Amino acid sequence: MINALRFSLLLLGVSFSQGFLNDLFDEEEQAERVVQPSKYGSLWPLPQKVQLSEVSFKLNGVSFKISDAKESTAGSSCSLLQDAYRRYYEYMFGSFKRQEGRKSRHAGPSDLTELQVWITSSESDCDSFPSVASDESYELTVDQPYAVLKAPKVWGALHGLETFSQLVYEDENGAKSINSTTISDFPRFAHRGILLDSSRHFLPIKVLLANLQTMAMNKFNVFHWHIVDDPSFPYLSRTFPQLSQQGAYHPYTHVYTPADVKMVIEFGRLRGIRVIPEFDTPGHTQSWGKGQKDLLTPCYSGSKLSGTFGPVNPILNTTYDFMSQFFKEVSTVFPDAYIHLGGDEVDFSCWKSNPDIQKFMKQQGFGQDFTKLESFYIQKLLDIVATTQKGYMIWQEVFDNGVKLKADTVVHVWIGGGANDEMAKVTGAGYTTILSAPWYLDYISYAQDWQKYYKVEPLNFNGTDEQKKLVIGGEACLWGEYVDATNLTPRLWPRASAVAERLWSAKEVTDINDAFNRLSVHRCRMVERGIPAEPLFSSYCPREYRGV
Amino acid sequence: MINALRFSLLLLGVSFSQGFLNDLFDEEEQAERVVQPSKYGSLWPLPQKVQLSEVSFKLNGVSFKISDAKESTAGSSCSLLQDAYRRYYEYMFGSFKRQEGRKSRHAGPSDLTELQVWITSSESDCDSFPSVASDESYELTVDQPYAVLKAPKVWGALHGLETFSQLVYEDENGAKSINSTTISDFPRFAHRGILLDSSRHFLPIKVLLANLQTMAMNKFNVFHWHIVDDPSFPYLSRTFPQLSQQGAYHPYTHVYTPADVKMVIEFGRLRGIRVIPEFDTPGHTQSWGKGQKDLLTPCYSGSKLSGTFGPVNPILNTTYDFMSQFFKEVSTVFPDAYIHLGGDEVDFSCWKSNPDIQKFMKQQGFGQDFTKLESFYIQKLLDIVATTQKGYMIWQEVFDNGVKLKADTVVHVWIGGGANDEMAKVTGAGYTTILSAPWYLDYISYAQDWQKYYKVEPLNFNGTDEQKKLVIGGEACLWGEYVDATNLTPRLWPRASAVAERLWSAKEVTDINDAFNRLSVHRCRMVERGIPAEPLFSSYCPREYRGV
């Protein structure tokens, strides 16, 4: 019979252990599908190079500190780092309070009392915004007399702090411990994103911030904010306030004010996360029409106006005047170098019904090919946005329709069938691309679907090495039809964590059993940090979620 | 173009309106799949008889009170009712405070200032536990000078209070209003349950209580507590404390103490909810074996003990001694007249491997028919439990295997394929039955699967009227493999609400569009009461969920 006390200790041990308990346990427990210790502990996503030793040190919340290395180019004046030190101290020690004066009295010979953070580049990026070109690498050495985290830029330091915190575990007596470790790490892909949709359901700021926090725990670095769409327009525009006044679910309680947006962006920046807004046109714009007269195409039923509206009206000059002003504002509000311009799923039926549109089609010689009209609109829009000095991302249809794109355009592949062919085509045409097709997390199903997301290989398409280099990453998309503040977070995590590892770790990291073991503990760590990340399978966390 | 301000008001109006705004809105909004007002407002589940008028009264939190009618047989000494008054006052008015002295000053002529609750039976049941035979009916008249809620027993009064609170809505100025209404109501089925599984994941008490609250909002009246199973044994037994000491995920943090269990039962009672525990044997008992030596069957690999264990060992007298003592305790801890004894999914392979079992089979003349051995065990168990004066519920296999059952046994039909045939068979044999087969809510899928649950007709099997009367209800089951405190509540609600209406309302209540409209608002009401019930589709609630 299995010794149940040992069984309990096993689970506790696993939950925050380094994984050196492996040999203590036999196959019986395996049969019970209990989480097994991974040799990589609970590291998630797995770093590129990890050397773990069995030498362990104690971490004492009273004496432990995270400090700037003397040689660091970002010191106490770098609030991004100081903020991160506080955050990770709290993640590791909770409500313990560090007491400077008592340090020497409490530190024993096997204690690790300090983590020194050393930014090595002359430009630390402390006060910058992250970009697709940001250096996110870091090197972490955990050893006495102190641990050292070296990174060229603050972005790597942020990731290294997360990794350091993931190395901390509780020994059998509940004492915080860490093993002597050397890690050298950098992301496989530069663009690792989460798409959230705040139009189909309004997502309170609190929800967005909680998910930015969780993204940082998973080394995601892009928040793709699908901020408006058909159902509602919660973005409060200074230039066109009537857009949200009329188009939001509610003009006061269901909008993002300029201050809200600023907060989201800064909250992301402090965690190395870019905020890329999507203002999708010419389709998906029903809510725009409520506050902007004549922006949408009036549809006809036979020879009469039907009273309904279609996509943005591409034949009026006023449309382009509006877009110029609107995107001028957007380009200043959002500091990222890229804006996502959408361009997906344009329904032609309303355009077809409208005699003015038909006339315009004739004048332009488009025949009955409405993709040409769509491209006409998009082309003008891209040219407008190009004048704001921003780069743009677009959904794959824009590329498919042959629109002339700037060289730095990012094409976003999302259509499930034939995604590999599409990746080959887009990169074959020389465009950078990101992949979302296999990672539509709004589609839910019974059991462990994270494994499906985990098994995706983004470069598994026919193409040259040059083409593959054009794939800069991917995004997990959580569309909002069935998701709001009540269920978003447990639905997203840890399912998106599977995508996080795929986009960060080396291509060879594909052991699904090891992933299960690490991810199980990683998810309990998210729970312990207050994030209601759902379970992978029957199991428990030492400290269960405290919300309801 | 749709007037967007009106659009906003529509949504607000719908959210807590009585449904008299219908004619204000045209088909355009329909096309947007916006929630439309139902003529039954947000009543859920729909009462048996509803007469609504357009005469409306204001409800003023300062002056409104819920009081005992003079003639009531349950007055101020009935803490169940007093507790319910406070609860529903808070649901309706939130943080407003009632101020007795200022009543006359604030009440206007169109105000409704009082709801009188009148228990009519000489036995109010105030201090009793609810049972399958409890009278849950009530009659509610909302009119001036005061509203009257009449019910034979407190159970009906609880339901009537919920219904009254569902009639309250906010007018366009945010003032609480209620329309003149007459309702006569009673449940179609007496047994309306939710199964939660606290073994595969431990469910903190806070989660259980939140769901009991939500059950009351949906007029469910049975909490089927699948408290232990293979993965863990969180029930702290006074008689056999080693069961949870060894078999729980953790002996202190992941157990239900006697005080916890008592609290859950009383919390349920105060809401008219029975708590029926399930102690499933002889299968699903791996966790029992950890703390109770020789309880489980040792499995063999060839001629050697394999070290693993199978179902409860049915050939030892010690097994039955243990069960006698254990169920004696259970029968005193849980006041309900029924205990669920499980009996599902017994795996015979371990029994087959064991030479002692084989010998016993021979002695008994069972041949190689292990269902006979299973029945042998179950029969002895049922006889043991019968001595505790409890009735029992069992999963359908026990009936299928021909075990001799007490006349008052409830057979629980759960197997998906052929459930209608099974219902016909069970009721044909004269047993009462409850249905769960179509309501396994742990199976999730994309989009509005609540409709699938809603469309089930429990009596849609071949059988006589007498047989159909034996169907006393059903249960929505949320098994715990993929569910814990992080995601249980939004996964259960409002999907279980669909089952609630099917089990409470008249058979003819099947309009899925009207259900969508009422349920959308009902779900926002749950959200407003602090329950993270997930959305049905793109939409919003006036006050979104405040947790994360």
PDB file of C-alpha atoms in Angstrom, chain B residues 34-140:
ATOM      1  CA  VAL B  34     -28.951  42.365 -28.414  1.00  0.00           C
ATOM      2  CA  VAL B  35     -30.931  41.028 -25.497  1.00  0.00           C
ATOM      3  CA  GLN B  36     -34.599  41.811 -26.010  1.00  0.00           C
ATOM      4  CA  PRO B  37     -37.026  42.418 -23.161  1.00  0.00           C
ATOM      5  CA  SER B  38     -39.138  39.387 -22.267  1.00  0.00           C
ATOM      6  CA  LYS B  39     -42.719  39.908 -21.255  1.00  0.00           C
ATOM      7  CA  TYR B  40     -41.747  37.945 -18.173  1.00  0.00           C
ATOM      8  CA  GLY B  41     -38.945  40.345 -17.322  1.00  0.00           C
ATOM      9  CA  SER B  42     -36.048  38.526 -15.754  1.00  0.00           C
ATOM     10  CA  LEU B  43     -37.966  35.830 -13.885  1.00  0.00           C
ATOM     11  CA  TRP B  44     -35.869  32.651 -13.687  1.00  0.00           C
ATOM     12  CA  PRO B  45     -36.966  29.927 -13.424  1.00  0.00           C
ATOM     13  CA  LEU B  46     -40.323  30.993 -14.810  1.00  0.00           C
ATOM     14  CA  PRO B  47     -43.104  30.576 -12.217  1.00  0.00           C
ATOM     15  CA  GLN B  48     -46.054  28.334 -12.981  1.00  0.00           C
ATOM     16  CA  LYS B  49     -48.582  31.177 -13.211  1.00  0.00           C
ATOM     17  CA  VAL B  50     -47.682  34.802 -13.723  1.00  0.00           C
ATOM     18  CA  GLN B  51     -49.989  37.761 -14.192  1.00  0.00           C
ATOM     19  CA  LEU B  52     -48.139  40.991 -14.789  1.00  0.00           C
ATOM     20  CA  SER B  53     -49.711  44.416 -15.043  1.00  0.00           C
ATOM     21  CA  GLU B  54     -48.306  47.697 -16.300  1.00  0.00           C
ATOM     22  CA  VAL B  55     -49.050  49.447 -13.019  1.00  0.00           C
ATOM     23  CA  SER B  56     -45.729  50.084 -11.347  1.00  0.00           C
ATOM     24  CA  PHE B  57     -44.710  51.082  -7.867  1.00  0.00           C
ATOM     25  CA  LYS B  58     -41.510  52.578  -6.575  1.00  0.00           C
ATOM     26  CA  LEU B  59     -39.465  50.731  -4.000  1.00  0.00           C
ATOM     27  CA  ASN B  60     -37.556  52.939  -1.636  1.00  0.00           C
ATOM     28  CA  GLY B  61     -34.704  51.328   0.262  1.00  0.00           C
ATOM     29  CA  VAL B  62     -35.134  53.795   3.095  1.00  0.00           C
ATOM     30  CA  SER B  63     -38.725  52.892   3.800  1.00  0.00           C
ATOM     31  CA  PHE B  64     -39.222  49.415   2.358  1.00  0.00           C
ATOM     32  CA  LYS B  65     -39.476  46.506   4.725  1.00  0.00           C
ATOM     33  CA  ILE B  66     -40.137  42.800   4.670  1.00  0.00           C
ATOM     34  CA  SER B  67     -42.212  41.753   7.627  1.00  0.00           C
ATOM     35  CA  ASP B  68     -44.133  38.817   9.059  1.00  0.00           C
ATOM     36  CA  ALA B  69     -47.854  38.915   8.423  1.00  0.00           C
ATOM     37  CA  LYS B  70     -49.850  38.983  11.648  1.00  0.00           C
ATOM     38  CA  GLU B  71     -51.503  35.689  10.790  1.00  0.00           C
ATOM     39  CA  SER B  72     -48.201  33.979   9.961  1.00  0.00           C
ATOM     40  CA  THR B  73     -47.303  30.856  11.894  1.00  0.00           C
ATOM     41  CA  ALA B  74     -43.618  31.783  11.633  1.00  0.00           C
ATOM     42  CA  GLY B  75     -42.795  35.134  13.152  1.00  0.00           C
ATOM     43  CA  SER B  76     -39.791  36.989  14.446  1.00  0.00           C
ATOM     44  CA  SER B  77     -38.552  33.892  16.215  1.00  0.00           C
ATOM     45  CA  CYS B  78     -38.024  32.130  12.889  1.00  0.00           C
ATOM     46  CA  SER B  79     -34.409  32.971  12.220  1.00  0.00           C
ATOM     47  CA  LEU B  80     -34.529  31.226   8.853  1.00  0.00           C
ATOM     48  CA  LEU B  81     -37.018  33.814   7.632  1.00  0.00           C
ATOM     49  CA  GLN B  82     -35.416  36.784   9.361  1.00  0.00           C
ATOM     50  CA  ASP B  83     -32.102  35.811   7.818  1.00  0.00           C
ATOM     51  CA  ALA B  84     -33.759  35.571   4.406  1.00  0.00           C
ATOM     52  CA  TYR B  85     -35.385  39.014   4.797  1.00  0.00           C
ATOM     53  CA  ARG B  86     -31.998  40.556   5.458  1.00  0.00           C
ATOM     54  CA  ARG B  87     -30.467  38.719   2.528  1.00  0.00           C
ATOM     55  CA  TYR B  88     -33.111  39.766   0.041  1.00  0.00           C
ATOM     56  CA  TYR B  89     -33.217  43.314   1.322  1.00  0.00           C
ATOM     57  CA  GLU B  90     -29.505  43.510   0.593  1.00  0.00           C
ATOM     58  CA  TYR B  91     -29.881  41.902  -2.825  1.00  0.00           C
ATOM     59  CA  MET B  92     -32.513  44.477  -3.722  1.00  0.00           C
ATOM     60  CA  PHE B  93     -31.090  47.593  -2.152  1.00  0.00           C
ATOM     61  CA  GLY B  94     -27.424  46.849  -1.668  1.00  0.00           C
ATOM     62  CA  SER B  95     -25.832  49.181   0.775  1.00  0.00           C
ATOM     63  CA  PHE B  96     -28.936  51.317   1.323  1.00  0.00           C
ATOM     64  CA  LYS B  97     -29.975  51.331   4.938  1.00  0.00           C
ATOM     65  CA  ARG B  98     -33.569  51.077   6.031  1.00  0.00           C
ATOM     66  CA  GLN B  99     -34.449  53.755   8.549  1.00  0.00           C
ATOM     67  CA  GLU B 100     -37.613  52.958  10.468  1.00  0.00           C
ATOM     68  CA  GLY B 101     -38.273  56.419  11.828  1.00  0.00           C
ATOM     69  CA  ARG B 102     -38.121  58.165   8.484  1.00  0.00           C
ATOM     70  CA  LYS B 103     -40.570  55.896   6.777  1.00  0.00           C
ATOM     71  CA  SER B 104     -43.605  58.180   6.622  1.00  0.00           C
ATOM     72  CA  ARG B 105     -41.531  61.080   5.398  1.00  0.00           C
ATOM     73  CA  HIS B 106     -40.125  59.175   2.434  1.00  0.00           C
ATOM     74  CA  ALA B 107     -42.963  57.009   1.248  1.00  0.00           C
ATOM     75  CA  GLY B 108     -44.852  58.542  -1.656  1.00  0.00           C
ATOM     76  CA  PRO B 109     -48.287  57.506  -2.889  1.00  0.00           C
ATOM     77  CA  SER B 110     -46.875  55.307  -5.655  1.00  0.00           C
ATOM     78  CA  ASP B 111     -44.449  53.610  -3.297  1.00  0.00           C
ATOM     79  CA  LEU B 112     -44.658  50.005  -2.268  1.00  0.00           C
ATOM     80  CA  THR B 113     -43.367  50.027   1.272  1.00  0.00           C
ATOM     81  CA  GLU B 114     -43.892  46.526   2.524  1.00  0.00           C
ATOM     82  CA  LEU B 115     -43.821  42.863   1.689  1.00  0.00           C
ATOM     83  CA  GLN B 116     -45.693  40.762   4.211  1.00  0.00           C
ATOM     84  CA  VAL B 117     -44.697  37.132   4.487  1.00  0.00           C
ATOM     85  CA  TRP B 118     -47.435  34.829   5.648  1.00  0.00           C
ATOM     86  CA  ILE B 119     -46.755  31.200   6.521  1.00  0.00           C
ATOM     87  CA  THR B 120     -50.138  29.513   6.462  1.00  0.00           C
ATOM     88  CA  SER B 121     -49.549  25.984   7.685  1.00  0.00           C
ATOM     89  CA  SER B 122     -49.629  25.326  11.407  1.00  0.00           C
ATOM     90  CA  GLU B 123     -46.241  23.675  10.964  1.00  0.00           C
ATOM     91  CA  SER B 124     -44.016  26.301   9.365  1.00  0.00           C
ATOM     92  CA  ASP B 125     -40.983  23.938   9.086  1.00  0.00           C
ATOM     93  CA  CYS B 126     -38.874  26.869  10.266  1.00  0.00           C
ATOM     94  CA  ASP B 127     -36.559  24.692  12.306  1.00  0.00           C
ATOM     95  CA  SER B 128     -36.773  21.586  10.146  1.00  0.00           C
ATOM     96  CA  PHE B 129     -34.612  20.321   7.373  1.00  0.00           C
ATOM     97  CA  PRO B 130     -36.083  20.332   3.901  1.00  0.00           C
ATOM     98  CA  SER B 131     -36.999  16.981   2.389  1.00  0.00           C
ATOM     99  CA  VAL B 132     -38.147  15.562  -0.914  1.00  0.00           C
ATOM    100  CA  ALA B 133     -41.722  15.915   0.347  1.00  0.00           C
ATOM    101  CA  SER B 134     -41.394  19.551   1.431  1.00  0.00           C
ATOM    102  CA  ASP B 135     -44.091  21.899   0.210  1.00  0.00           C
ATOM    103  CA  GLU B 136     -42.255  24.549  -1.810  1.00  0.00           C
ATOM    104  CA  SER B 137     -45.279  26.360  -3.179  1.00  0.00           C
ATOM    105  CA  TYR B 138     -46.055  30.029  -2.659  1.00  0.00           C
ATOM    106  CA  GLU B 139     -48.376  32.760  -3.841  1.00  0.00           C
ATOM    107  CA  LEU B 140     -47.190  36.285  -4.358  1.00  0.00           C
TER     108      LEU B 140
END
